[in-house]
Short mmCIF file of C-alpha atoms and ligand atoms in Angstrom, two decimals:
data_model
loop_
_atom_site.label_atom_id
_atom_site.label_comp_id
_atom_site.label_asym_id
_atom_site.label_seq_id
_atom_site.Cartn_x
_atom_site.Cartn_y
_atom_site.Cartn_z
CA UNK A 1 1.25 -22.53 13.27
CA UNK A 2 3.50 -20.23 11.97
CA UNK A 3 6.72 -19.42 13.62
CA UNK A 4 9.39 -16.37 11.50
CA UNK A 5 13.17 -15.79 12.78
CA UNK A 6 14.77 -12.97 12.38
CA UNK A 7 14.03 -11.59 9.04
CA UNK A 8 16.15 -9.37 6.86
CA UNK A 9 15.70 -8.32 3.05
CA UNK A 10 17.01 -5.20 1.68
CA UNK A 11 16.64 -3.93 -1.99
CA UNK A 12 19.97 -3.07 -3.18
CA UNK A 13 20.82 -0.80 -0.40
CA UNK A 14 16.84 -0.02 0.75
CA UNK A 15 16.65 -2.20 4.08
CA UNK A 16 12.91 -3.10 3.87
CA UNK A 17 13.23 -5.58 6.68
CA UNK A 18 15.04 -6.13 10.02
CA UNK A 19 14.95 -9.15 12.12
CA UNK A 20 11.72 -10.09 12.25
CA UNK A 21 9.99 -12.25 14.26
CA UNK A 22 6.89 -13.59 13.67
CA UNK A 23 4.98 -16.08 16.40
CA UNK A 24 1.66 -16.74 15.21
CA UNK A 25 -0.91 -19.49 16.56
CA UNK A 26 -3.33 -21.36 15.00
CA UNK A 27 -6.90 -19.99 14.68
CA UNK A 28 -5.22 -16.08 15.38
CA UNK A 29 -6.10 -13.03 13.64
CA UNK A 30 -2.58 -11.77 13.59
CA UNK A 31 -2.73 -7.57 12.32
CA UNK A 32 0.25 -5.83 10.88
CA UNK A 33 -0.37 -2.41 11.30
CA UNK A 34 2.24 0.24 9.37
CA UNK A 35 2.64 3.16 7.49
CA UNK A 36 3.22 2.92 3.70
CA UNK A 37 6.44 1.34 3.12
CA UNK A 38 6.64 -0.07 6.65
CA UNK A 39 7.18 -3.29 5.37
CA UNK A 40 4.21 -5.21 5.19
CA UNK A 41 3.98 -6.34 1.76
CA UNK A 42 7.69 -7.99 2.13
CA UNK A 43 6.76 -9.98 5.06
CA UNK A 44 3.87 -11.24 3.61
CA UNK A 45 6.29 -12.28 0.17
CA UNK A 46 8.76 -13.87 2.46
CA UNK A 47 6.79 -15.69 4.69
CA UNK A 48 4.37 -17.06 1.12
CA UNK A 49 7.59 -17.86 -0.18
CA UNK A 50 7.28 -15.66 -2.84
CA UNK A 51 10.43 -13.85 -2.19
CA UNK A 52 13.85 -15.38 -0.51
CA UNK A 53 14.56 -13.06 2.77
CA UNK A 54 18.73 -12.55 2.70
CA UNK A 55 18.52 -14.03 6.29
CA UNK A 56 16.08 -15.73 8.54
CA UNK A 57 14.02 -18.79 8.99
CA UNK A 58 10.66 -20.03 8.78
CA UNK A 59 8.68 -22.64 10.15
CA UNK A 60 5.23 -23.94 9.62
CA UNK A 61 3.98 -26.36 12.15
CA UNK A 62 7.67 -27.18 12.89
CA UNK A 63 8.50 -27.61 9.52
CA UNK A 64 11.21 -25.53 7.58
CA UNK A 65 9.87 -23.43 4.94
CA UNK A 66 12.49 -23.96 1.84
CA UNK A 67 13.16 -27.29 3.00
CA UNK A 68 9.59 -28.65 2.40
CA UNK A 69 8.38 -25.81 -0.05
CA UNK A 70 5.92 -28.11 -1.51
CA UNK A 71 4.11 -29.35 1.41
CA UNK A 72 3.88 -25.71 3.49
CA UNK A 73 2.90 -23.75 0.39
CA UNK A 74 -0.35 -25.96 0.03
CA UNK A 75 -0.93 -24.75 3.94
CA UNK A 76 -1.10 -21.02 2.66
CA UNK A 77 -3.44 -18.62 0.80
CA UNK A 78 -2.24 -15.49 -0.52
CA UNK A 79 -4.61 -12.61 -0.82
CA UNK A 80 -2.45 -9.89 -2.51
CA UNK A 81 -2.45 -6.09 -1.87
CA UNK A 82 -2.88 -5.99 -6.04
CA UNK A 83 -5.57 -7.48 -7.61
CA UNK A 84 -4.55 -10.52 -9.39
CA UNK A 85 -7.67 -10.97 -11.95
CA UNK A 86 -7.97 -11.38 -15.55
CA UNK A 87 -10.59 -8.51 -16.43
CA UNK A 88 -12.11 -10.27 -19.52
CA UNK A 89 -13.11 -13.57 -17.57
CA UNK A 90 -16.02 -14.00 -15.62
CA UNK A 91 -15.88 -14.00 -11.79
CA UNK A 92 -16.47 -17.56 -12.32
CA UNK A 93 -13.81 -18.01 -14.89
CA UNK A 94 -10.96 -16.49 -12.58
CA UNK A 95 -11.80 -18.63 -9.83
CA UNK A 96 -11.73 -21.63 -12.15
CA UNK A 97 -8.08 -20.39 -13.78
CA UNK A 98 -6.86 -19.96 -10.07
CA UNK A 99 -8.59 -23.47 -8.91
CA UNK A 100 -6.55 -25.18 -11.85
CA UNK A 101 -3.15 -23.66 -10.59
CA UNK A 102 -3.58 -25.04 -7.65
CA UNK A 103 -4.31 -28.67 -8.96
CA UNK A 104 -8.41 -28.84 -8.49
CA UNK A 105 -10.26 -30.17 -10.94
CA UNK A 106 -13.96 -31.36 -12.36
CA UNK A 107 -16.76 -31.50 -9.51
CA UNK A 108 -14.68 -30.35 -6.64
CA UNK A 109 -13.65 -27.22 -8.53
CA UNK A 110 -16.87 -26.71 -9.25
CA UNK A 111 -18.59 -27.17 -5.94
CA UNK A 112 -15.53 -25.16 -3.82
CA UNK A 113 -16.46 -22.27 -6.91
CA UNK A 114 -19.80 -22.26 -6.00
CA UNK A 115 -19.61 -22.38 -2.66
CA UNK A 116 -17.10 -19.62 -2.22
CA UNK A 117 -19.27 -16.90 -4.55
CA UNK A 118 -21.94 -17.89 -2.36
CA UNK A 119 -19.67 -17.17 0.66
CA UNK A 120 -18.40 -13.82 -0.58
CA UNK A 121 -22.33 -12.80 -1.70
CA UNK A 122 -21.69 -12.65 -5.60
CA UNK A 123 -23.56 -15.49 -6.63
CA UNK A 124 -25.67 -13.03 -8.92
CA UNK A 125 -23.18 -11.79 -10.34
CA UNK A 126 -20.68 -14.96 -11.00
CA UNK A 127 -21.13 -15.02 -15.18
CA UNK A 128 -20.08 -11.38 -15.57
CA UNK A 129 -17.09 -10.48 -16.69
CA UNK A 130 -14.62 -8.69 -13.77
CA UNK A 131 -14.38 -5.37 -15.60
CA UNK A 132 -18.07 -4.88 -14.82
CA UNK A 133 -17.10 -5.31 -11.41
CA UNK A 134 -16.92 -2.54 -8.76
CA UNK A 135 -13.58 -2.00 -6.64
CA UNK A 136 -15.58 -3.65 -3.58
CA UNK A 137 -16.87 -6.72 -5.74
CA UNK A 138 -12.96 -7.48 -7.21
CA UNK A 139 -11.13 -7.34 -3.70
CA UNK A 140 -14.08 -10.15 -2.48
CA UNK A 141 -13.23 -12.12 -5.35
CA UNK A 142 -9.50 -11.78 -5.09
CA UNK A 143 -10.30 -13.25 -1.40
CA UNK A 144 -11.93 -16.20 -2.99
CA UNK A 145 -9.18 -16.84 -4.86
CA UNK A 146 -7.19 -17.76 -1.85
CA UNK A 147 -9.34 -19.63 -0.46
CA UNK A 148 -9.67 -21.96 -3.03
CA UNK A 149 -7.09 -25.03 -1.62
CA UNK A 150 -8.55 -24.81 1.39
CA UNK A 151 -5.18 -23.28 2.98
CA UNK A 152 -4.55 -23.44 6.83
CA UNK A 153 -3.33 -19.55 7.10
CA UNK A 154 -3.91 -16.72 4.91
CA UNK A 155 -1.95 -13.29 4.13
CA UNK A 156 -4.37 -10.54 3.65
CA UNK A 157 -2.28 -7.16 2.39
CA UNK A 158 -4.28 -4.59 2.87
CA UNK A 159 -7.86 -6.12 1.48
CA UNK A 160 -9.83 -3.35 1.65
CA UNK A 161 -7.92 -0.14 0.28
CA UNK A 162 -9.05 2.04 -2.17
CA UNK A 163 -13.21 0.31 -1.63
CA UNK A 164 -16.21 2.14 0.07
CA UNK A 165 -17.37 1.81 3.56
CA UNK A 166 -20.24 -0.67 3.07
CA UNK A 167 -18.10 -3.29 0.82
CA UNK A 168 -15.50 -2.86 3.38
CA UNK A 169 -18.00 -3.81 6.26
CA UNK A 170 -18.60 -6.93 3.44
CA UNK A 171 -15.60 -7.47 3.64
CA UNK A 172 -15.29 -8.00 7.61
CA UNK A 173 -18.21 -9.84 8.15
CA UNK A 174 -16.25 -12.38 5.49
CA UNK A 175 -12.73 -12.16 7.51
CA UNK A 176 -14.60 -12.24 11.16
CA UNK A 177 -16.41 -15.85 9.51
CA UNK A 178 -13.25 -17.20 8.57
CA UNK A 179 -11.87 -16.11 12.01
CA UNK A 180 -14.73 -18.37 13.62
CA UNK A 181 -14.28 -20.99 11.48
CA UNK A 182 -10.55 -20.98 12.78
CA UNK A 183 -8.89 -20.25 9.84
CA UNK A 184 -5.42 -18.59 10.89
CA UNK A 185 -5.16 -15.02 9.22
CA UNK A 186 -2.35 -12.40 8.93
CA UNK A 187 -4.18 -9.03 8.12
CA UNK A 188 -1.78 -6.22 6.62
CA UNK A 189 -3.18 -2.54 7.20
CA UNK A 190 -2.83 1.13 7.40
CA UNK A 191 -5.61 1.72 8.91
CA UNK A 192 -6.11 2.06 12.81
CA UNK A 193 -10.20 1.00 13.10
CA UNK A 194 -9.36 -2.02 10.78
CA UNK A 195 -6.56 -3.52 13.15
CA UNK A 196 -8.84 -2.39 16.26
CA UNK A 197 -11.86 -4.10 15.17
CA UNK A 198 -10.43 -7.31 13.64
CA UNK A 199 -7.66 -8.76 15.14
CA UNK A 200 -6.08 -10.75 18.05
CA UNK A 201 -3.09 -9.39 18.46
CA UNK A 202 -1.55 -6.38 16.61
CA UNK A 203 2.72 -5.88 15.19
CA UNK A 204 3.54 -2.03 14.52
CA UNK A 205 5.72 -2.30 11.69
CA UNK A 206 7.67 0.59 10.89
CA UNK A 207 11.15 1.31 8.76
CA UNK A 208 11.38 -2.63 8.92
CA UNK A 209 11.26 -2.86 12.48
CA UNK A 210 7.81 -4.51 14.43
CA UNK A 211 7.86 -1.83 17.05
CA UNK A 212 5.63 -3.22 19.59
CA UNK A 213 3.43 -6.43 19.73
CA UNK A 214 0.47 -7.21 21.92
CA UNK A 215 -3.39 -7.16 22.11
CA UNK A 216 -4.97 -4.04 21.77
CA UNK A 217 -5.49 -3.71 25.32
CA UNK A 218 -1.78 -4.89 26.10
CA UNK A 219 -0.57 -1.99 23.60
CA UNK A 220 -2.48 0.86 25.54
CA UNK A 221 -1.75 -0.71 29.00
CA UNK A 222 2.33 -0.27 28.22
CA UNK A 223 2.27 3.02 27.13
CA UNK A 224 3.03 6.14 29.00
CA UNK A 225 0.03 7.82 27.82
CA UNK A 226 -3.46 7.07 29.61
CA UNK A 227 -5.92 9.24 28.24
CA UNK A 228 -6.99 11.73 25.12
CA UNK A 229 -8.26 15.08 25.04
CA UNK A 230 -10.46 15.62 21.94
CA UNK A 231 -10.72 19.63 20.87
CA UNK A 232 -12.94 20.80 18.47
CA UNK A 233 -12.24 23.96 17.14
CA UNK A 234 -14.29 26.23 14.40
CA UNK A 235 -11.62 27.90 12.51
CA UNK A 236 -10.15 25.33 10.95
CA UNK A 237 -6.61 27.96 10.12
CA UNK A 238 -3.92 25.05 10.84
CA UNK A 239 -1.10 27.89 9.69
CA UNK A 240 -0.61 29.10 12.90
CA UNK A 241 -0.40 25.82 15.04
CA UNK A 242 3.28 26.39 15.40
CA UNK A 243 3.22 26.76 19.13
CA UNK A 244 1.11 23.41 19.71
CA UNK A 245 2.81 21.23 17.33
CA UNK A 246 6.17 22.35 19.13
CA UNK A 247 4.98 21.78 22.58
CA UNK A 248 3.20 18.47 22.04
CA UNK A 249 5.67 16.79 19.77
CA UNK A 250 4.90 13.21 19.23
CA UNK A 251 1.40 13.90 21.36
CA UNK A 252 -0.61 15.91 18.91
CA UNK A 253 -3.04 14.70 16.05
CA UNK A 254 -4.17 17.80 13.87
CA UNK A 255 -7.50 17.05 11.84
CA UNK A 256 -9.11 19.85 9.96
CA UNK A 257 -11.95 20.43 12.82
CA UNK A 258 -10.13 18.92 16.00
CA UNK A 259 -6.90 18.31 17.23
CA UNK A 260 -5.94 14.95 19.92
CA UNK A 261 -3.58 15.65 22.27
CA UNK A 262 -3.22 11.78 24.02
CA UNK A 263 -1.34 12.43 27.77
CA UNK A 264 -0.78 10.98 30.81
CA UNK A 265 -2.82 12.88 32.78
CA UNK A 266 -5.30 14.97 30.88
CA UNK A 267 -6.64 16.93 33.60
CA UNK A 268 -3.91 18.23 34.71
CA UNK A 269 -2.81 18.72 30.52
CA UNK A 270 -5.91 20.88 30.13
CA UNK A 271 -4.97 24.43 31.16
CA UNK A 272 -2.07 24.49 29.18
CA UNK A 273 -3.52 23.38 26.49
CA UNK A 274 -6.50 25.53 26.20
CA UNK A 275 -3.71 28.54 26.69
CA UNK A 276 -1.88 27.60 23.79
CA UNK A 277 -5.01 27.32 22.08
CA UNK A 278 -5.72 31.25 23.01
CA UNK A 279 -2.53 31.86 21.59
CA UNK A 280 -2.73 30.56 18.20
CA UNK A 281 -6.45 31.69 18.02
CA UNK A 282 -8.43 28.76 17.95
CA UNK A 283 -12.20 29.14 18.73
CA UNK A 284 -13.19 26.70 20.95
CA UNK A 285 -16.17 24.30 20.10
CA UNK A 286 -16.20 21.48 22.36
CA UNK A 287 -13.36 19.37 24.86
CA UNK A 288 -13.88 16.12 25.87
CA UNK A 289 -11.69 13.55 27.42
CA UNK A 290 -11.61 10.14 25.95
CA UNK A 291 -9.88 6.91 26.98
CA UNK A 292 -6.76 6.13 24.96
CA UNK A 293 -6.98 4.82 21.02
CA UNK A 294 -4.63 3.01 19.27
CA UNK A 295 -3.78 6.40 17.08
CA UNK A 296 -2.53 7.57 20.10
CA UNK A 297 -0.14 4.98 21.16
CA UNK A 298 0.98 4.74 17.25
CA UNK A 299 1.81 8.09 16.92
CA UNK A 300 3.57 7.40 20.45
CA UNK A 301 6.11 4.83 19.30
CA UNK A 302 6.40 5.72 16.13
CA UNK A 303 6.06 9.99 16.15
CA UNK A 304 4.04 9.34 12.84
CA UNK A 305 -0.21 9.67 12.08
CA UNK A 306 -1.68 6.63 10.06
CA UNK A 307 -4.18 8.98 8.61
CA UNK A 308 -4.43 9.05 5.08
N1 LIG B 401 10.88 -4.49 -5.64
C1 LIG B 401 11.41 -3.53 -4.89
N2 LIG B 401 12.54 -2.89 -5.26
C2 LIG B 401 13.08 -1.92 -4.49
N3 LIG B 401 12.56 -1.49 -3.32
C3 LIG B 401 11.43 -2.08 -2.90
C4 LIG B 401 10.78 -3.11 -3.67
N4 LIG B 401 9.67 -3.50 -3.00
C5 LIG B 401 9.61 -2.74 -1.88
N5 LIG B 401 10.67 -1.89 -1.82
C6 LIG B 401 10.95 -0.94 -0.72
O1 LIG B 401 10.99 -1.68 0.49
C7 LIG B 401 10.32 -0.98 1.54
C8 LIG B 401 9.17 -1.81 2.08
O2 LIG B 401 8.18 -1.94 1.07
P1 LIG B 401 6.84 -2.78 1.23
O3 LIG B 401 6.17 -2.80 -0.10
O4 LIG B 401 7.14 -4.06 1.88
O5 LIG B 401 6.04 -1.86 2.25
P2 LIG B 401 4.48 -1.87 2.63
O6 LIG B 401 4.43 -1.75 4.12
O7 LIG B 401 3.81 -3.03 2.01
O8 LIG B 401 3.96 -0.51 2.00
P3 LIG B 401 2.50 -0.14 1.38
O9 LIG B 401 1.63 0.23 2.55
O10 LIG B 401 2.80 1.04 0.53
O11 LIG B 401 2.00 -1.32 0.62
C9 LIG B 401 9.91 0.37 0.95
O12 LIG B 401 10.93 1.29 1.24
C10 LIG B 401 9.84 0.07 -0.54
O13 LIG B 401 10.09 1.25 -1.27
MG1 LIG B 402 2.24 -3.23 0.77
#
């Protein structure tokens, strides 16, 4: 469906991308999963043709990009990481404004409008103006929006920052229907659970770079690490964690109750671990040893924590 060659952009002299490639088949739920600044947002503006990339190619179903702008760019639906609505128009209003941009008119406009608040659950609220909206309600509607033209892929950046946990579950009930419906989807996130639960096949973008590629079970099976030993601790004093953070470079996640230390062998790990513990003072609460996340194997490849 989608097919990206080596793609470069830098920003004066900020390289934001690095050869780049991008294989992505139709009907997949393709996640790009990186830090802030990784990246993401750039990919997504090359490959919408938004923004020129200084080198690289793009196909869509074996056609060039540039060379048949007009034709692919009717294929794809943008969902951007900002919200693009006008806050004095109703819900109904914006998706009419964005329906006319792309050339829809009279009944059809009206029937995909319809159809889509019904889709996205805001049928109730369709004749009320956006800035009565919550955070949850505008990110739906700036999904609808891209939906519109019916495209054959769509970029989601990062559709459910800043929004509360129930609108985001909204929000992936609406993303796993269009993954049924075998719509192809490119999902920008920073966070871990949303690349987990959603997608096909996962890219770790980092300084540019995609890092590693695979399915989430493909990603744990090539790392070193196997398994994770979960520590909860009652003291939450993280000044003195000097002599853990130096021993388990690149291994250790430090939360304010519990610290992850992912390993290839946790048992054998443990005693160590539970000395070092002793020594920085930590009062024990509870070890268990879990099977490996993808926190773990990010952290791995890319010595950096996701965590906001
Ligand atoms: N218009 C611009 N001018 C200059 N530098 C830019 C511009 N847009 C992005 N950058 C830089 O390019 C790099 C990649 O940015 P990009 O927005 O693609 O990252 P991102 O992964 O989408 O990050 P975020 O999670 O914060 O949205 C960053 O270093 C960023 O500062
Ligand atoms: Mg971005």
């Amino acid at each position: 469906m989608l097919f990206a060659k080596n793609l470069t952009k830098s920003y004066n002299e900020v390289k934001a991308l690095s050869n780049v490639n991008l294989s992505i088949q139709k009907g997949e739920l393709y996640g790009m999963l990186g830090p802030n600044g990784a990246g993401k947002t750039t990919t997504i503006s090359i490959l919408s043709s938004l923004l020129k990339p200084d080198e690289g190619e793009i196909f869509y179903e074996d056609k060039n990009l540039y060379q048949n702008l007009a034709e692919c760019k009717k294929l794809i639906g943008v969902v951007p990481q900002k919200i693009a609505l006008y806050e004095d128009l109703t819900a109904s209003e914006n998706l009419k404004f964005w329906g006319t941009m792309y050339g829809i008119k009279g009944q059809s406009l009206q029937k995909k409008c319809d159809e889509l608040l019904d889709f996205l659950g805001l049928s109730d609220r369709k004749n009320h103006k956006i800035k009565t909206y919550s955070g949850g309600m505008k990110r739906r509607i700036n999904i609808a929006a891209a939906l519109l033209h019916n495209p054959k892929i769509v970029f989601m950046d990062e559709p459910t920052v800043g929004i509360d946990p129930q609108s985001r579950n909204l929000i992936f009930e609406v993303i796993e229907e269009l993954h049924l419906r075998g719509l192809t989807m490119i999902y920008t996130t920073h966070y871990m659970e949303e690349a987990e639960r959603l997608c096909d096949r996962i890219g770790i973008i980092d300084e540019g770079r995609i890092i590693a590629e695979g399915s989430l079970d493909e990603l744990k099976a090539d790392s070193s690490l196997k398994e994770e030993i979960h520590l909860k601790y009652s003291n939450p004093n993280q000044s003195g964690l000097d002599p853990l953070t130096d021993r388990y470079k690149g291994q250790l996640l430090i939360n304010e109750d519990h610290l992850i230390l992912s390993s290839s062998k946790a048992n054998a790990e443990l005693p160590g671990l539970i000395q070092l513990c002793s020594k920085c003072e930590l009062l024990l609460d509870k070890i268990d040893i879990r099977s490996l996340s993808l926190e773990s194997v990010f952290l791995e490849l890319t010595g950096k924590s996701l965590r906001d």
